[in-house]
């Protein structure tokens, strides 16, 4: 299976188009006001329309209530809900039942002890995202540009698809994939010139570097979708 590449925190037509044309498999939209990548429902409607059928649309939320999720689902029509807060397994089951969408649960990682919660989440979620644990004084749980020790996942035995995030960039993505054997990578701050402002060249460079880690996943030519997308993501 080809490596999945997700560009998260997209908020403008220009950078979304760059990500799509460069062959991103997933595009993420952040609905969390404290984040510099937060977008309005109006912007999400437009960007979601541009991404439809070209990449998997991911809606990132943090401990969102049902009303917030309902507005996001109705507006963006996401393919996956990414839950990046302290949602419990019971909350995941509730969301899945109410919205009938695949769930990707972010799990903050610093040490091997942080994997203790994994079995519970793996029983409900459709995909796991391992992200760096935020500092205690952080105002948001992700997108902080800090990697975690990938060797924590080195001997991971997980049947569920999983991705890695946290401090990834074009220079270290190959090593992250080699160590973790992840089926996907997720980047946000690593393709920005300033917090929340994506850089088109950094997006292209990251996708090129990620594709180079997997010989079965060549860089698509302009306008062409990757192997993973043609197979349905």
Tab-separated table of N, CA and C in Angstrom, residues 119-230:
chain	number	residue	atom	x	y	z
A	119	UNK	N	-5.027	0.460	22.948
A	119	UNK	CA	-5.979	-0.623	22.682
A	119	UNK	C	-7.441	-0.173	22.711
A	120	UNK	N	-7.774	0.681	23.668
A	120	UNK	CA	-9.147	1.164	23.759
A	120	UNK	C	-9.557	1.950	22.529
A	121	UNK	N	-8.700	2.901	22.134
A	121	UNK	CA	-9.010	3.710	20.957
A	121	UNK	C	-9.015	2.871	19.685
A	122	UNK	N	-8.102	1.922	19.596
A	122	UNK	CA	-8.007	1.092	18.398
A	122	UNK	C	-9.251	0.237	18.203
A	123	UNK	N	-9.980	0.011	19.289
A	123	UNK	CA	-11.199	-0.769	19.178
A	123	UNK	C	-12.369	0.006	18.603
A	124	UNK	N	-12.232	1.328	18.513
A	124	UNK	CA	-13.330	2.167	18.039
A	124	UNK	C	-12.948	2.965	16.797
A	125	UNK	N	-11.765	3.576	16.817
A	125	UNK	CA	-11.326	4.438	15.717
A	125	UNK	C	-11.019	3.617	14.461
A	126	UNK	N	-11.027	4.304	13.331
A	126	UNK	CA	-10.686	3.662	12.058
A	126	UNK	C	-9.222	3.877	11.696
A	127	UNK	N	-8.612	4.863	12.359
A	127	UNK	CA	-7.208	5.184	12.091
A	127	UNK	C	-6.656	5.912	13.310
A	128	UNK	N	-5.389	5.690	13.607
A	128	UNK	CA	-4.729	6.379	14.721
A	128	UNK	C	-3.686	7.338	14.163
A	129	UNK	N	-3.616	8.518	14.770
A	129	UNK	CA	-2.579	9.492	14.430
A	129	UNK	C	-1.709	9.697	15.668
A	130	UNK	N	-0.462	9.305	15.586
A	130	UNK	CA	0.472	9.530	16.689
A	130	UNK	C	1.096	10.915	16.511
A	131	UNK	N	0.910	11.763	17.513
A	131	UNK	CA	1.406	13.136	17.452
A	131	UNK	C	2.243	13.415	18.696
A	132	UNK	N	3.104	14.405	18.608
A	132	UNK	CA	3.932	14.774	19.765
A	132	UNK	C	3.051	15.334	20.873
A	133	UNK	N	3.330	14.929	22.098
A	133	UNK	CA	2.588	15.463	23.241
A	133	UNK	C	2.924	16.936	23.433
A	134	UNK	N	1.901	17.761	23.553
A	134	UNK	CA	2.107	19.193	23.730
A	134	UNK	C	2.598	19.497	25.143
A	135	UNK	N	3.391	20.552	25.308
A	135	UNK	CA	3.803	20.971	26.655
A	135	UNK	C	2.584	21.314	27.504
A	136	UNK	N	2.733	21.245	28.824
A	136	UNK	CA	1.596	21.473	29.724
A	136	UNK	C	1.000	22.862	29.583
A	137	UNK	N	1.817	23.833	29.205
A	137	UNK	CA	1.303	25.199	29.104
A	137	UNK	C	0.836	25.552	27.695
A	138	UNK	N	0.764	24.576	26.791
A	138	UNK	CA	0.357	24.842	25.412
A	138	UNK	C	-1.130	25.168	25.351
A	139	UNK	N	-1.507	26.028	24.403
A	139	UNK	CA	-2.907	26.411	24.242
A	139	UNK	C	-3.641	25.516	23.263
A	140	UNK	N	-2.914	24.627	22.602
A	140	UNK	CA	-3.548	23.699	21.666
A	140	UNK	C	-2.762	22.389	21.673
A	141	UNK	N	-3.411	21.281	21.295
A	141	UNK	CA	-2.772	19.975	21.434
A	141	UNK	C	-1.843	19.562	20.311
A	142	UNK	N	-1.851	20.276	19.195
A	142	UNK	CA	-1.004	19.875	18.071
A	142	UNK	C	-0.600	21.061	17.227
A	143	UNK	N	0.124	20.775	16.129
A	143	UNK	CA	0.566	21.841	15.239
A	143	UNK	C	1.633	22.718	15.851
A	144	UNK	N	2.439	22.146	16.755
A	144	UNK	CA	3.432	22.944	17.477
A	144	UNK	C	4.840	22.793	16.922
A	145	UNK	N	4.992	21.962	15.907
A	145	UNK	CA	6.290	21.847	15.239
A	145	UNK	C	7.332	21.036	15.968
A	146	UNK	N	6.911	20.222	16.945
A	146	UNK	CA	7.869	19.438	17.727
A	146	UNK	C	7.687	17.952	17.437
A	147	UNK	N	8.757	17.241	17.108
A	147	UNK	CA	8.642	15.791	16.895
A	147	UNK	C	8.680	15.046	18.226
A	148	UNK	N	8.256	13.784	18.199
A	148	UNK	CA	8.435	12.930	19.369
A	148	UNK	C	9.484	11.875	19.026
A	149	UNK	N	9.838	11.079	20.010
A	149	UNK	CA	10.836	10.032	19.782
A	149	UNK	C	10.177	8.891	18.997
A	150	UNK	N	10.453	8.843	17.696
A	150	UNK	CA	9.792	7.858	16.841
A	150	UNK	C	10.107	6.423	17.254
A	151	UNK	N	11.188	6.212	17.967
A	151	UNK	CA	11.558	4.858	18.383
A	151	UNK	C	10.546	4.268	19.367
A	152	UNK	N	9.695	5.117	19.954
A	152	UNK	CA	8.617	4.620	20.811
A	152	UNK	C	7.698	3.690	20.011
A	153	UNK	N	7.591	3.935	18.712
A	153	UNK	CA	6.702	3.137	17.860
A	153	UNK	C	7.436	2.027	17.111
A	154	UNK	N	8.715	1.878	17.384
A	154	UNK	CA	9.552	0.996	16.573
A	154	UNK	C	9.054	-0.447	16.545
A	155	UNK	N	8.575	-0.955	17.666
A	155	UNK	CA	8.107	-2.344	17.734
A	155	UNK	C	6.589	-2.435	17.853
A	156	UNK	N	5.925	-1.413	17.362
A	156	UNK	CA	4.467	-1.352	17.462
A	156	UNK	C	3.819	-2.471	16.640
A	157	UNK	N	2.876	-3.157	17.266
A	157	UNK	CA	2.106	-4.195	16.582
A	157	UNK	C	0.653	-3.739	16.575
A	158	UNK	N	0.263	-3.082	15.512
A	158	UNK	CA	-1.067	-2.488	15.425
A	158	UNK	C	-1.671	-2.808	14.069
A	159	UNK	N	-2.785	-3.526	14.075
A	159	UNK	CA	-3.432	-3.893	12.818
A	159	UNK	C	-4.127	-2.697	12.182
A	160	UNK	N	-4.540	-1.753	13.006
A	160	UNK	CA	-5.247	-0.570	12.514
A	160	UNK	C	-4.290	0.345	11.746
A	161	UNK	N	-4.732	0.963	10.648
A	161	UNK	CA	-3.869	1.920	9.942
A	161	UNK	C	-3.467	3.066	10.867
A	162	UNK	N	-2.219	3.511	10.759
A	162	UNK	CA	-1.801	4.632	11.591
A	162	UNK	C	-0.884	5.574	10.823
A	163	UNK	N	-0.864	6.821	11.286
A	163	UNK	CA	-0.062	7.878	10.690
A	163	UNK	C	0.785	8.511	11.789
A	164	UNK	N	1.825	9.230	11.391
A	164	UNK	CA	2.626	9.979	12.358
A	164	UNK	C	2.593	11.462	12.008
A	165	UNK	N	2.693	12.273	13.043
A	165	UNK	CA	2.675	13.719	12.896
A	165	UNK	C	3.574	14.311	13.971
A	166	UNK	N	3.748	15.616	13.925
A	166	UNK	CA	4.540	16.301	14.943
A	166	UNK	C	5.948	16.605	14.473
A	167	UNK	N	6.179	17.846	14.094
A	167	UNK	CA	7.524	18.282	13.731
A	167	UNK	C	8.071	17.702	12.440
A	168	UNK	N	7.210	17.152	11.595
A	168	UNK	CA	7.697	16.593	10.333
A	168	UNK	C	7.994	17.708	9.333
A	169	UNK	N	8.970	17.465	8.480
A	169	UNK	CA	9.291	18.371	7.385
A	169	UNK	C	9.952	17.558	6.280
A	170	UNK	N	10.302	18.218	5.195
A	170	UNK	CA	10.890	17.501	4.061
A	170	UNK	C	12.207	16.835	4.430
A	171	UNK	N	12.891	17.371	5.419
A	171	UNK	CA	14.199	16.844	5.776
A	171	UNK	C	14.173	15.617	6.676
A	172	UNK	N	13.073	15.410	7.403
A	172	UNK	CA	13.061	14.281	8.341
A	172	UNK	C	11.956	13.256	8.090
A	173	UNK	N	11.107	13.490	7.098
A	173	UNK	CA	9.974	12.587	6.893
A	173	UNK	C	10.419	11.175	6.531
A	174	UNK	N	11.484	11.035	5.767
A	174	UNK	CA	11.956	9.701	5.379
A	174	UNK	C	12.374	8.894	6.613
A	175	UNK	N	13.073	9.549	7.544
A	175	UNK	CA	13.512	8.867	8.760
A	175	UNK	C	12.310	8.490	9.631
A	176	UNK	N	11.322	9.361	9.697
A	176	UNK	CA	10.123	9.068	10.487
A	176	UNK	C	9.416	7.825	9.964
A	177	UNK	N	9.310	7.714	8.651
A	177	UNK	CA	8.644	6.556	8.052
A	177	UNK	C	9.478	5.298	8.250
A	178	UNK	N	10.774	5.431	8.112
A	178	UNK	CA	11.656	4.262	8.277
A	178	UNK	C	11.567	3.688	9.682
A	179	UNK	N	11.580	4.562	10.687
A	179	UNK	CA	11.580	4.106	12.079
A	179	UNK	C	10.209	3.582	12.506
A	180	UNK	N	9.154	4.291	12.133
A	180	UNK	CA	7.812	3.962	12.640
A	180	UNK	C	7.059	2.973	11.764
A	181	UNK	N	7.471	2.836	10.524
A	181	UNK	CA	6.762	2.001	9.547
A	181	UNK	C	5.302	2.446	9.412
A	182	UNK	N	5.065	3.726	9.583
A	182	UNK	CA	3.711	4.264	9.479
A	182	UNK	C	3.217	4.197	8.037
A	183	UNK	N	1.914	4.055	7.904
A	183	UNK	CA	1.319	4.022	6.573
A	183	UNK	C	0.971	5.396	6.041
A	184	UNK	N	1.199	6.423	6.878
A	184	UNK	CA	0.879	7.771	6.440
A	184	UNK	C	1.615	8.811	7.271
A	185	UNK	N	1.760	9.999	6.712
A	185	UNK	CA	2.410	11.120	7.400
A	185	UNK	C	1.502	12.334	7.305
A	186	UNK	N	1.550	13.158	8.351
A	186	UNK	CA	0.672	14.310	8.473
A	186	UNK	C	1.523	15.519	8.851
A	187	UNK	N	1.445	16.570	8.052
A	187	UNK	CA	2.270	17.754	8.309
A	187	UNK	C	1.410	19.003	8.331
A	188	UNK	N	1.793	19.950	9.181
A	188	UNK	CA	1.126	21.243	9.218
A	188	UNK	C	2.167	22.355	9.347
A	189	UNK	N	2.735	22.521	10.547
A	189	UNK	CA	3.711	23.605	10.743
A	189	UNK	C	4.968	23.411	9.910
A	190	UNK	N	5.286	22.168	9.554
A	190	UNK	CA	6.497	21.895	8.772
A	190	UNK	C	6.441	22.369	7.329
A	191	UNK	N	5.263	22.868	6.903
A	191	UNK	CA	5.154	23.428	5.547
A	191	UNK	C	4.644	24.873	5.618
A	192	UNK	N	5.023	25.564	6.713
A	192	UNK	CA	4.585	26.946	6.899
A	192	UNK	C	5.767	27.903	6.987
A	193	UNK	N	5.538	29.137	6.517
A	193	UNK	CA	6.575	30.169	6.649
A	193	UNK	C	6.431	30.892	7.988
A	194	UNK	N	5.192	31.015	8.462
A	194	UNK	CA	4.892	31.504	9.810
A	194	UNK	C	3.673	30.717	10.289
A	195	UNK	N	3.400	30.677	11.599
A	195	UNK	CA	2.283	29.877	12.085
A	195	UNK	C	0.964	30.178	11.363
A	196	UNK	N	0.402	29.158	10.749
A	196	UNK	CA	-0.863	29.302	10.053
A	196	UNK	C	-0.754	29.718	8.605
A	197	UNK	N	0.446	30.087	8.150
A	197	UNK	CA	0.623	30.549	6.764
A	197	UNK	C	1.433	29.511	5.993
A	198	UNK	N	0.754	28.747	5.155
A	198	UNK	CA	1.407	27.689	4.399
A	198	UNK	C	2.283	28.269	3.287
A	199	UNK	N	3.384	27.567	3.000
A	199	UNK	CA	4.310	27.967	1.953
A	199	UNK	C	4.197	26.969	0.797
A	200	UNK	N	3.793	27.403	-0.393
A	200	UNK	CA	3.604	26.481	-1.511
A	200	UNK	C	4.834	25.617	-1.814
A	201	UNK	N	6.017	26.220	-1.778
A	201	UNK	CA	7.216	25.433	-2.089
A	201	UNK	C	7.516	24.393	-1.020
A	202	UNK	N	7.244	24.727	0.231
A	202	UNK	CA	7.458	23.753	1.303
A	202	UNK	C	6.461	22.596	1.202
A	203	UNK	N	5.240	22.894	0.770
A	203	UNK	CA	4.257	21.829	0.557
A	203	UNK	C	4.747	20.876	-0.531
A	204	UNK	N	5.181	21.441	-1.653
A	204	UNK	CA	5.669	20.597	-2.757
A	204	UNK	C	6.883	19.779	-2.326
A	205	UNK	N	7.793	20.407	-1.598
A	205	UNK	CA	9.012	19.718	-1.167
A	205	UNK	C	8.684	18.574	-0.204
A	206	UNK	N	7.727	18.810	0.691
A	206	UNK	CA	7.359	17.752	1.640
A	206	UNK	C	6.756	16.562	0.909
A	207	UNK	N	5.859	16.826	-0.010
A	207	UNK	CA	5.214	15.713	-0.729
A	207	UNK	C	6.229	14.963	-1.575
A	208	UNK	N	7.156	15.676	-2.192
A	208	UNK	CA	8.222	15.007	-2.958
A	208	UNK	C	9.045	14.101	-2.052
A	209	UNK	N	9.437	14.615	-0.885
A	209	UNK	CA	10.266	13.846	0.040
A	209	UNK	C	9.510	12.630	0.574
A	210	UNK	N	8.216	12.805	0.867
A	210	UNK	CA	7.415	11.685	1.362
A	210	UNK	C	7.274	10.618	0.287
A	211	UNK	N	7.036	11.027	-0.937
A	211	UNK	CA	6.893	10.063	-2.032
A	211	UNK	C	8.202	9.307	-2.266
A	212	UNK	N	9.307	9.968	-2.047
A	212	UNK	CA	10.615	9.339	-2.289
A	212	UNK	C	10.910	8.230	-1.287
A	213	UNK	N	10.183	8.217	-0.160
A	213	UNK	CA	10.402	7.156	0.834
A	213	UNK	C	9.758	5.849	0.404
A	214	UNK	N	8.894	5.920	-0.592
A	214	UNK	CA	8.109	4.752	-0.991
A	214	UNK	C	8.160	4.585	-2.502
A	215	UNK	N	8.958	3.644	-3.016
A	215	UNK	CA	9.100	3.491	-4.457
A	215	UNK	C	7.805	3.104	-5.160
A	216	UNK	N	6.825	2.585	-4.405
A	216	UNK	CA	5.555	2.231	-5.034
A	216	UNK	C	4.613	3.422	-5.131
A	217	UNK	N	5.073	4.574	-4.623
A	217	UNK	CA	4.226	5.762	-4.600
A	217	UNK	C	4.926	6.926	-5.284
A	218	UNK	N	5.020	6.921	-6.609
A	218	UNK	CA	5.742	7.969	-7.315
A	218	UNK	C	5.039	9.318	-7.224
A	219	UNK	N	5.803	10.367	-7.363
A	219	UNK	CA	5.235	11.711	-7.361
A	219	UNK	C	4.335	11.870	-8.584
A	220	UNK	N	3.057	12.204	-8.387
A	220	UNK	CA	2.175	12.368	-9.530
A	220	UNK	C	2.597	13.550	-10.395
A	221	UNK	N	2.336	13.436	-11.689
A	221	UNK	CA	2.558	14.582	-12.566
A	221	UNK	C	1.398	15.535	-12.345
A	222	UNK	N	1.514	16.737	-12.861
A	222	UNK	CA	0.508	17.768	-12.631
A	222	UNK	C	-0.892	17.251	-12.981
A	223	UNK	N	-1.803	17.405	-12.024
A	223	UNK	CA	-3.189	17.050	-12.268
A	223	UNK	C	-3.509	15.579	-12.104
A	224	UNK	N	-2.508	14.758	-11.844
A	224	UNK	CA	-2.745	13.324	-11.714
A	224	UNK	C	-2.846	12.967	-10.246
A	225	UNK	N	-3.669	11.986	-9.920
A	225	UNK	CA	-3.829	11.580	-8.539
A	225	UNK	C	-2.883	10.422	-8.239
A	226	UNK	N	-2.527	10.305	-6.974
A	226	UNK	CA	-1.591	9.265	-6.581
A	226	UNK	C	-2.248	7.892	-6.610
A	227	UNK	N	-1.434	6.863	-6.510
A	227	UNK	CA	-1.933	5.494	-6.497
A	227	UNK	C	-2.967	5.307	-5.404
A	228	UNK	N	-2.663	5.857	-4.216
A	228	UNK	CA	-3.563	5.694	-3.077
A	228	UNK	C	-4.919	6.334	-3.358
A	229	UNK	N	-4.919	7.499	-4.024
A	229	UNK	CA	-6.170	8.175	-4.312
A	229	UNK	C	-6.979	7.397	-5.344
A	230	UNK	N	-6.296	6.879	-6.373
A	230	UNK	CA	-7.010	6.123	-7.399
A	230	UNK	C	-7.646	4.877	-6.807
